[in-house]
Short mmCIF file of N, CA and C in Angstrom, two decimals:
data_model
loop_
_atom_site.label_atom_id
_atom_site.label_comp_id
_atom_site.label_asym_id
_atom_site.label_seq_id
_atom_site.Cartn_x
_atom_site.Cartn_y
_atom_site.Cartn_z
N GLN A 1 -9.15 -16.60 4.58
CA GLN A 1 -8.05 -15.66 4.47
C GLN A 1 -8.52 -14.44 3.69
N VAL A 2 -8.07 -13.29 4.15
CA VAL A 2 -8.49 -12.06 3.49
C VAL A 2 -7.95 -12.02 2.06
N GLN A 3 -8.78 -11.57 1.14
CA GLN A 3 -8.37 -11.38 -0.25
C GLN A 3 -8.29 -9.89 -0.54
N LEU A 4 -7.26 -9.53 -1.31
CA LEU A 4 -7.00 -8.12 -1.59
C LEU A 4 -6.99 -7.90 -3.09
N VAL A 5 -7.67 -6.87 -3.54
CA VAL A 5 -7.73 -6.55 -4.96
C VAL A 5 -7.35 -5.09 -5.15
N GLU A 6 -6.23 -4.87 -5.86
CA GLU A 6 -5.76 -3.51 -6.11
C GLU A 6 -6.35 -2.98 -7.42
N SER A 7 -6.42 -1.67 -7.49
CA SER A 7 -6.84 -1.02 -8.73
C SER A 7 -6.29 0.40 -8.75
N GLY A 8 -6.32 1.00 -9.94
CA GLY A 8 -5.92 2.40 -10.06
C GLY A 8 -4.59 2.64 -10.73
N GLY A 9 -3.82 1.59 -10.96
CA GLY A 9 -2.54 1.78 -11.60
C GLY A 9 -2.69 2.14 -13.08
N GLU A 10 -1.84 3.04 -13.54
CA GLU A 10 -1.87 3.44 -14.95
C GLU A 10 -0.62 4.22 -15.29
N LEU A 11 -0.57 4.69 -16.53
CA LEU A 11 0.54 5.53 -16.98
C LEU A 11 0.26 6.98 -16.60
N VAL A 12 1.25 7.63 -16.00
CA VAL A 12 1.10 9.02 -15.58
C VAL A 12 2.41 9.75 -15.85
N GLN A 13 2.31 11.03 -16.14
CA GLN A 13 3.51 11.82 -16.41
C GLN A 13 4.24 12.21 -15.14
N PRO A 14 5.53 12.42 -15.21
CA PRO A 14 6.28 12.90 -14.04
C PRO A 14 5.66 14.17 -13.49
N GLY A 15 5.58 14.24 -12.17
CA GLY A 15 4.95 15.37 -11.51
C GLY A 15 3.46 15.19 -11.31
N GLY A 16 2.89 14.17 -11.90
CA GLY A 16 1.46 13.93 -11.79
C GLY A 16 1.08 13.21 -10.51
N SER A 17 -0.22 12.94 -10.40
CA SER A 17 -0.77 12.26 -9.22
C SER A 17 -1.57 11.04 -9.64
N LEU A 18 -1.70 10.15 -8.68
CA LEU A 18 -2.46 8.92 -8.92
C LEU A 18 -2.94 8.41 -7.57
N ARG A 19 -4.12 7.78 -7.57
CA ARG A 19 -4.61 7.17 -6.34
C ARG A 19 -4.88 5.69 -6.59
N LEU A 20 -4.24 4.87 -5.80
CA LEU A 20 -4.47 3.43 -5.84
C LEU A 20 -5.49 3.05 -4.77
N SER A 21 -6.24 2.00 -5.08
CA SER A 21 -7.22 1.47 -4.12
C SER A 21 -6.94 0.00 -3.90
N CYS A 22 -7.31 -0.46 -2.71
CA CYS A 22 -7.19 -1.89 -2.40
C CYS A 22 -8.43 -2.29 -1.61
N ALA A 23 -9.23 -3.15 -2.20
CA ALA A 23 -10.45 -3.63 -1.55
C ALA A 23 -10.18 -4.98 -0.89
N ALA A 24 -10.58 -5.10 0.37
CA ALA A 24 -10.37 -6.33 1.14
C ALA A 24 -11.68 -7.07 1.31
N SER A 25 -11.60 -8.39 1.23
CA SER A 25 -12.81 -9.20 1.33
C SER A 25 -13.17 -9.55 2.75
N GLU A 26 -12.20 -9.52 3.63
CA GLU A 26 -12.36 -10.02 4.99
C GLU A 26 -13.19 -9.06 5.85
N ARG A 27 -14.17 -9.63 6.55
CA ARG A 27 -15.03 -8.78 7.37
C ARG A 27 -14.30 -8.26 8.59
N PHE A 28 -13.13 -8.83 8.89
CA PHE A 28 -12.35 -8.34 10.02
C PHE A 28 -11.30 -7.33 9.57
N PHE A 29 -11.50 -6.80 8.34
CA PHE A 29 -10.58 -5.83 7.79
C PHE A 29 -10.26 -4.72 8.78
N SER A 30 -11.23 -4.31 9.56
CA SER A 30 -11.04 -3.17 10.45
C SER A 30 -10.01 -3.43 11.53
N THR A 31 -9.64 -4.70 11.75
CA THR A 31 -8.66 -5.01 12.79
C THR A 31 -7.25 -5.23 12.23
N TYR A 32 -7.12 -5.19 10.92
CA TYR A 32 -5.84 -5.48 10.28
C TYR A 32 -5.02 -4.22 10.05
N ALA A 33 -3.71 -4.36 10.15
CA ALA A 33 -2.82 -3.35 9.58
C ALA A 33 -2.77 -3.59 8.07
N MET A 34 -2.67 -2.51 7.31
CA MET A 34 -2.65 -2.60 5.86
C MET A 34 -1.48 -1.80 5.32
N GLY A 35 -1.04 -2.17 4.13
CA GLY A 35 0.09 -1.43 3.58
C GLY A 35 0.28 -1.64 2.10
N TRP A 36 1.36 -1.03 1.61
CA TRP A 36 1.74 -1.14 0.19
C TRP A 36 3.23 -1.41 0.07
N PHE A 37 3.54 -2.30 -0.86
CA PHE A 37 4.92 -2.54 -1.29
C PHE A 37 4.95 -2.27 -2.79
N ARG A 38 6.15 -2.16 -3.32
CA ARG A 38 6.28 -2.01 -4.78
C ARG A 38 7.55 -2.71 -5.24
N GLN A 39 7.52 -3.05 -6.53
CA GLN A 39 8.69 -3.68 -7.13
C GLN A 39 8.91 -3.10 -8.52
N ALA A 40 10.06 -2.50 -8.71
CA ALA A 40 10.44 -1.94 -10.01
C ALA A 40 11.15 -3.02 -10.82
N PRO A 41 11.14 -2.89 -12.14
CA PRO A 41 11.82 -3.87 -12.98
C PRO A 41 13.29 -4.00 -12.61
N GLY A 42 13.72 -5.24 -12.39
CA GLY A 42 15.12 -5.49 -12.08
C GLY A 42 15.54 -5.14 -10.68
N LYS A 43 14.58 -4.77 -9.83
CA LYS A 43 14.92 -4.38 -8.46
C LYS A 43 14.16 -5.24 -7.46
N GLU A 44 14.61 -5.21 -6.23
CA GLU A 44 13.94 -5.95 -5.17
C GLU A 44 12.66 -5.22 -4.74
N ARG A 45 11.75 -5.99 -4.25
CA ARG A 45 10.52 -5.41 -3.72
C ARG A 45 10.84 -4.58 -2.49
N GLU A 46 10.15 -3.45 -2.33
CA GLU A 46 10.44 -2.57 -1.20
C GLU A 46 9.16 -2.10 -0.53
N PHE A 47 9.29 -1.85 0.75
CA PHE A 47 8.21 -1.29 1.54
C PHE A 47 7.93 0.14 1.11
N VAL A 48 6.64 0.47 1.00
CA VAL A 48 6.25 1.84 0.67
C VAL A 48 5.62 2.52 1.89
N THR A 49 4.57 1.91 2.41
CA THR A 49 3.87 2.52 3.53
C THR A 49 2.95 1.51 4.19
N ALA A 50 2.56 1.79 5.43
CA ALA A 50 1.61 0.94 6.15
C ALA A 50 0.83 1.81 7.14
N VAL A 51 -0.35 1.32 7.50
CA VAL A 51 -1.20 2.03 8.46
C VAL A 51 -1.81 1.01 9.42
N ASP A 52 -1.98 1.40 10.67
CA ASP A 52 -2.54 0.47 11.65
C ASP A 52 -4.05 0.38 11.48
N SER A 53 -4.68 -0.45 12.28
CA SER A 53 -6.11 -0.71 12.12
C SER A 53 -6.96 0.53 12.38
N SER A 54 -6.46 1.43 13.23
CA SER A 54 -7.24 2.63 13.55
C SER A 54 -7.15 3.69 12.46
N GLY A 55 -6.10 3.58 11.65
CA GLY A 55 -5.88 4.60 10.63
C GLY A 55 -5.13 5.80 11.15
N ARG A 56 -4.76 5.79 12.41
CA ARG A 56 -4.12 6.97 13.01
C ARG A 56 -2.61 6.91 12.98
N ARG A 57 -2.06 5.71 12.85
CA ARG A 57 -0.60 5.58 12.84
C ARG A 57 -0.16 5.00 11.51
N ALA A 58 0.79 5.68 10.90
CA ALA A 58 1.29 5.26 9.59
C ALA A 58 2.80 5.38 9.55
N ASP A 59 3.40 4.61 8.67
CA ASP A 59 4.84 4.65 8.47
C ASP A 59 5.08 4.72 6.97
N TYR A 60 6.16 5.41 6.58
CA TYR A 60 6.48 5.58 5.17
C TYR A 60 7.96 5.32 4.91
N ASN A 61 8.24 4.79 3.74
CA ASN A 61 9.60 4.74 3.26
C ASN A 61 10.05 6.20 3.04
N ASP A 62 11.28 6.49 3.40
CA ASP A 62 11.76 7.87 3.29
C ASP A 62 11.68 8.41 1.87
N VAL A 63 11.76 7.53 0.87
CA VAL A 63 11.77 8.00 -0.51
C VAL A 63 10.39 8.47 -0.98
N VAL A 64 9.35 8.14 -0.22
CA VAL A 64 8.01 8.60 -0.61
C VAL A 64 7.39 9.52 0.43
N ARG A 65 8.03 9.65 1.57
CA ARG A 65 7.49 10.49 2.65
C ARG A 65 7.28 11.92 2.16
N GLY A 66 6.12 12.45 2.44
CA GLY A 66 5.79 13.80 1.99
C GLY A 66 5.14 13.86 0.63
N ARG A 67 5.20 12.77 -0.11
CA ARG A 67 4.57 12.72 -1.44
C ARG A 67 3.40 11.74 -1.47
N PHE A 68 3.51 10.67 -0.71
CA PHE A 68 2.48 9.63 -0.67
C PHE A 68 1.72 9.69 0.65
N THR A 69 0.44 9.34 0.59
CA THR A 69 -0.39 9.29 1.79
C THR A 69 -1.27 8.05 1.76
N ILE A 70 -1.21 7.28 2.83
CA ILE A 70 -2.06 6.10 2.95
C ILE A 70 -3.27 6.45 3.82
N SER A 71 -4.42 5.89 3.46
CA SER A 71 -5.62 6.11 4.26
C SER A 71 -6.50 4.88 4.14
N ARG A 72 -7.50 4.81 5.02
CA ARG A 72 -8.40 3.66 4.97
C ARG A 72 -9.82 4.09 5.24
N ASP A 73 -10.75 3.40 4.57
CA ASP A 73 -12.18 3.62 4.76
C ASP A 73 -12.75 2.31 5.28
N ILE A 74 -13.00 2.27 6.57
CA ILE A 74 -13.46 1.02 7.19
C ILE A 74 -14.83 0.61 6.65
N ARG A 75 -15.68 1.57 6.35
CA ARG A 75 -17.02 1.24 5.86
C ARG A 75 -16.97 0.53 4.53
N LYS A 76 -15.94 0.84 3.73
CA LYS A 76 -15.82 0.25 2.40
C LYS A 76 -14.80 -0.88 2.34
N ASN A 77 -14.19 -1.23 3.49
CA ASN A 77 -13.14 -2.26 3.51
C ASN A 77 -12.07 -1.96 2.47
N THR A 78 -11.67 -0.71 2.40
CA THR A 78 -10.76 -0.29 1.35
C THR A 78 -9.68 0.62 1.92
N ILE A 79 -8.46 0.46 1.39
CA ILE A 79 -7.41 1.43 1.69
C ILE A 79 -7.00 2.11 0.40
N TYR A 80 -6.38 3.27 0.55
CA TYR A 80 -5.99 4.07 -0.59
C TYR A 80 -4.53 4.49 -0.45
N LEU A 81 -3.91 4.69 -1.59
CA LEU A 81 -2.57 5.26 -1.62
C LEU A 81 -2.61 6.46 -2.57
N GLN A 82 -2.58 7.64 -2.00
CA GLN A 82 -2.54 8.86 -2.80
C GLN A 82 -1.08 9.19 -3.09
N MET A 83 -0.75 9.25 -4.36
CA MET A 83 0.64 9.49 -4.77
C MET A 83 0.71 10.80 -5.54
N ASN A 84 1.47 11.73 -5.03
CA ASN A 84 1.65 13.03 -5.66
C ASN A 84 3.10 13.24 -6.06
N SER A 85 3.33 14.20 -6.94
CA SER A 85 4.69 14.53 -7.39
C SER A 85 5.44 13.28 -7.82
N LEU A 86 4.79 12.50 -8.64
CA LEU A 86 5.36 11.21 -9.05
C LEU A 86 6.62 11.39 -9.87
N LYS A 87 7.54 10.45 -9.68
CA LYS A 87 8.82 10.46 -10.37
C LYS A 87 8.96 9.16 -11.18
N PRO A 88 9.80 9.17 -12.20
CA PRO A 88 10.00 7.93 -12.96
C PRO A 88 10.44 6.76 -12.07
N GLU A 89 11.17 7.04 -11.02
CA GLU A 89 11.62 5.96 -10.13
C GLU A 89 10.50 5.39 -9.27
N ASP A 90 9.31 5.97 -9.33
CA ASP A 90 8.15 5.40 -8.65
C ASP A 90 7.49 4.31 -9.49
N THR A 91 7.96 4.12 -10.69
CA THR A 91 7.43 3.09 -11.57
C THR A 91 7.61 1.71 -10.98
N GLY A 92 6.57 0.90 -11.08
CA GLY A 92 6.67 -0.47 -10.59
C GLY A 92 5.30 -1.08 -10.39
N VAL A 93 5.30 -2.32 -9.93
CA VAL A 93 4.06 -2.98 -9.56
C VAL A 93 3.84 -2.73 -8.07
N TYR A 94 2.67 -2.24 -7.75
CA TYR A 94 2.32 -1.91 -6.37
C TYR A 94 1.41 -2.99 -5.80
N TYR A 95 1.81 -3.50 -4.64
CA TYR A 95 1.09 -4.59 -4.00
C TYR A 95 0.47 -4.13 -2.68
N CYS A 96 -0.76 -4.50 -2.50
CA CYS A 96 -1.45 -4.26 -1.24
C CYS A 96 -1.20 -5.45 -0.31
N VAL A 97 -1.02 -5.18 0.98
CA VAL A 97 -0.75 -6.24 1.95
C VAL A 97 -1.60 -6.03 3.19
N ALA A 98 -1.81 -7.12 3.94
CA ALA A 98 -2.60 -7.05 5.17
C ALA A 98 -1.93 -7.90 6.25
N ARG A 99 -2.05 -7.43 7.48
CA ARG A 99 -1.43 -8.12 8.60
C ARG A 99 -2.41 -8.15 9.76
N ARG A 100 -2.60 -9.33 10.35
CA ARG A 100 -3.55 -9.46 11.45
C ARG A 100 -3.12 -8.64 12.66
N ARG A 101 -1.82 -8.58 12.89
CA ARG A 101 -1.32 -7.79 14.01
C ARG A 101 -1.28 -6.33 13.58
N SER A 102 -2.04 -5.51 14.29
CA SER A 102 -2.20 -4.12 13.87
C SER A 102 -0.97 -3.26 14.13
N TYR A 103 -0.27 -3.52 15.25
CA TYR A 103 0.84 -2.64 15.62
C TYR A 103 1.84 -3.46 16.43
N PRO A 104 3.16 -3.24 16.31
CA PRO A 104 3.78 -2.18 15.52
C PRO A 104 3.70 -2.46 14.02
N LEU A 105 3.87 -1.46 13.21
CA LEU A 105 3.82 -1.60 11.78
C LEU A 105 5.06 -2.31 11.27
N ALA A 106 4.87 -3.14 10.28
CA ALA A 106 5.95 -3.96 9.76
C ALA A 106 6.40 -3.45 8.39
N THR A 107 7.70 -3.60 8.13
CA THR A 107 8.26 -3.17 6.83
C THR A 107 8.78 -4.34 6.00
N LEU A 108 8.63 -5.55 6.50
CA LEU A 108 9.06 -6.73 5.78
C LEU A 108 7.88 -7.41 5.10
N TRP A 109 8.08 -7.81 3.86
CA TRP A 109 7.04 -8.49 3.08
C TRP A 109 6.53 -9.73 3.81
N THR A 110 7.44 -10.48 4.40
CA THR A 110 7.07 -11.74 5.03
C THR A 110 6.36 -11.56 6.37
N SER A 111 6.29 -10.32 6.86
CA SER A 111 5.58 -10.06 8.11
C SER A 111 4.07 -9.96 7.89
N TYR A 112 3.67 -9.89 6.65
CA TYR A 112 2.26 -9.75 6.33
C TYR A 112 1.62 -11.10 6.06
N ASP A 113 0.29 -11.15 6.20
CA ASP A 113 -0.45 -12.41 6.11
C ASP A 113 -1.21 -12.59 4.80
N ALA A 114 -1.37 -11.51 4.07
CA ALA A 114 -2.09 -11.58 2.79
C ALA A 114 -1.52 -10.54 1.85
N TRP A 115 -1.53 -10.89 0.55
CA TRP A 115 -0.92 -10.03 -0.48
C TRP A 115 -1.83 -10.00 -1.70
N GLY A 116 -1.92 -8.84 -2.31
CA GLY A 116 -2.69 -8.74 -3.53
C GLY A 116 -1.87 -9.13 -4.74
N GLN A 117 -2.49 -9.08 -5.92
CA GLN A 117 -1.83 -9.47 -7.16
C GLN A 117 -1.01 -8.34 -7.77
N GLY A 118 -1.27 -7.13 -7.35
CA GLY A 118 -0.49 -6.01 -7.83
C GLY A 118 -1.18 -5.21 -8.92
N THR A 119 -0.80 -3.95 -9.01
CA THR A 119 -1.29 -3.07 -10.06
C THR A 119 -0.10 -2.25 -10.57
N GLN A 120 -0.02 -2.11 -11.89
CA GLN A 120 1.13 -1.48 -12.52
C GLN A 120 1.00 0.04 -12.51
N VAL A 121 2.05 0.70 -12.03
CA VAL A 121 2.15 2.16 -12.09
C VAL A 121 3.36 2.50 -12.95
N THR A 122 3.15 3.29 -13.97
CA THR A 122 4.24 3.71 -14.84
C THR A 122 4.30 5.23 -14.89
N VAL A 123 5.44 5.77 -14.52
CA VAL A 123 5.63 7.22 -14.53
C VAL A 123 6.61 7.55 -15.65
N SER A 124 6.10 8.14 -16.70
CA SER A 124 6.92 8.39 -17.87
C SER A 124 6.28 9.48 -18.72
N SER A 125 7.13 10.23 -19.40
CA SER A 125 6.63 11.25 -20.32
C SER A 125 6.56 10.69 -21.74
#
């Protein structure tokens, strides 16, 4: 089973930027859809974004659309989440996910086949 390791979470001021990374162990990474979910304190986990195996098709939660960008580097078995114009409500634990079925993109946590341990993002002044 593919293993996912997130990194890059930290404390950042409102309006700032941050890039998260997720490294996958599976050599078939290039065939998987990948994505990010997040969970804020006291709130339910929510879909953030996902990208298909080709990297050409992506979907975003409306609350991050235009501010966040997902990308993937097949050579490095890694995906990235570039987060700009961060807001305090972006605070939470961000989880990387992987799905064997590349398309259509899924927005449910249970539709994915592997999940990372999460990395903490805190947006605060």
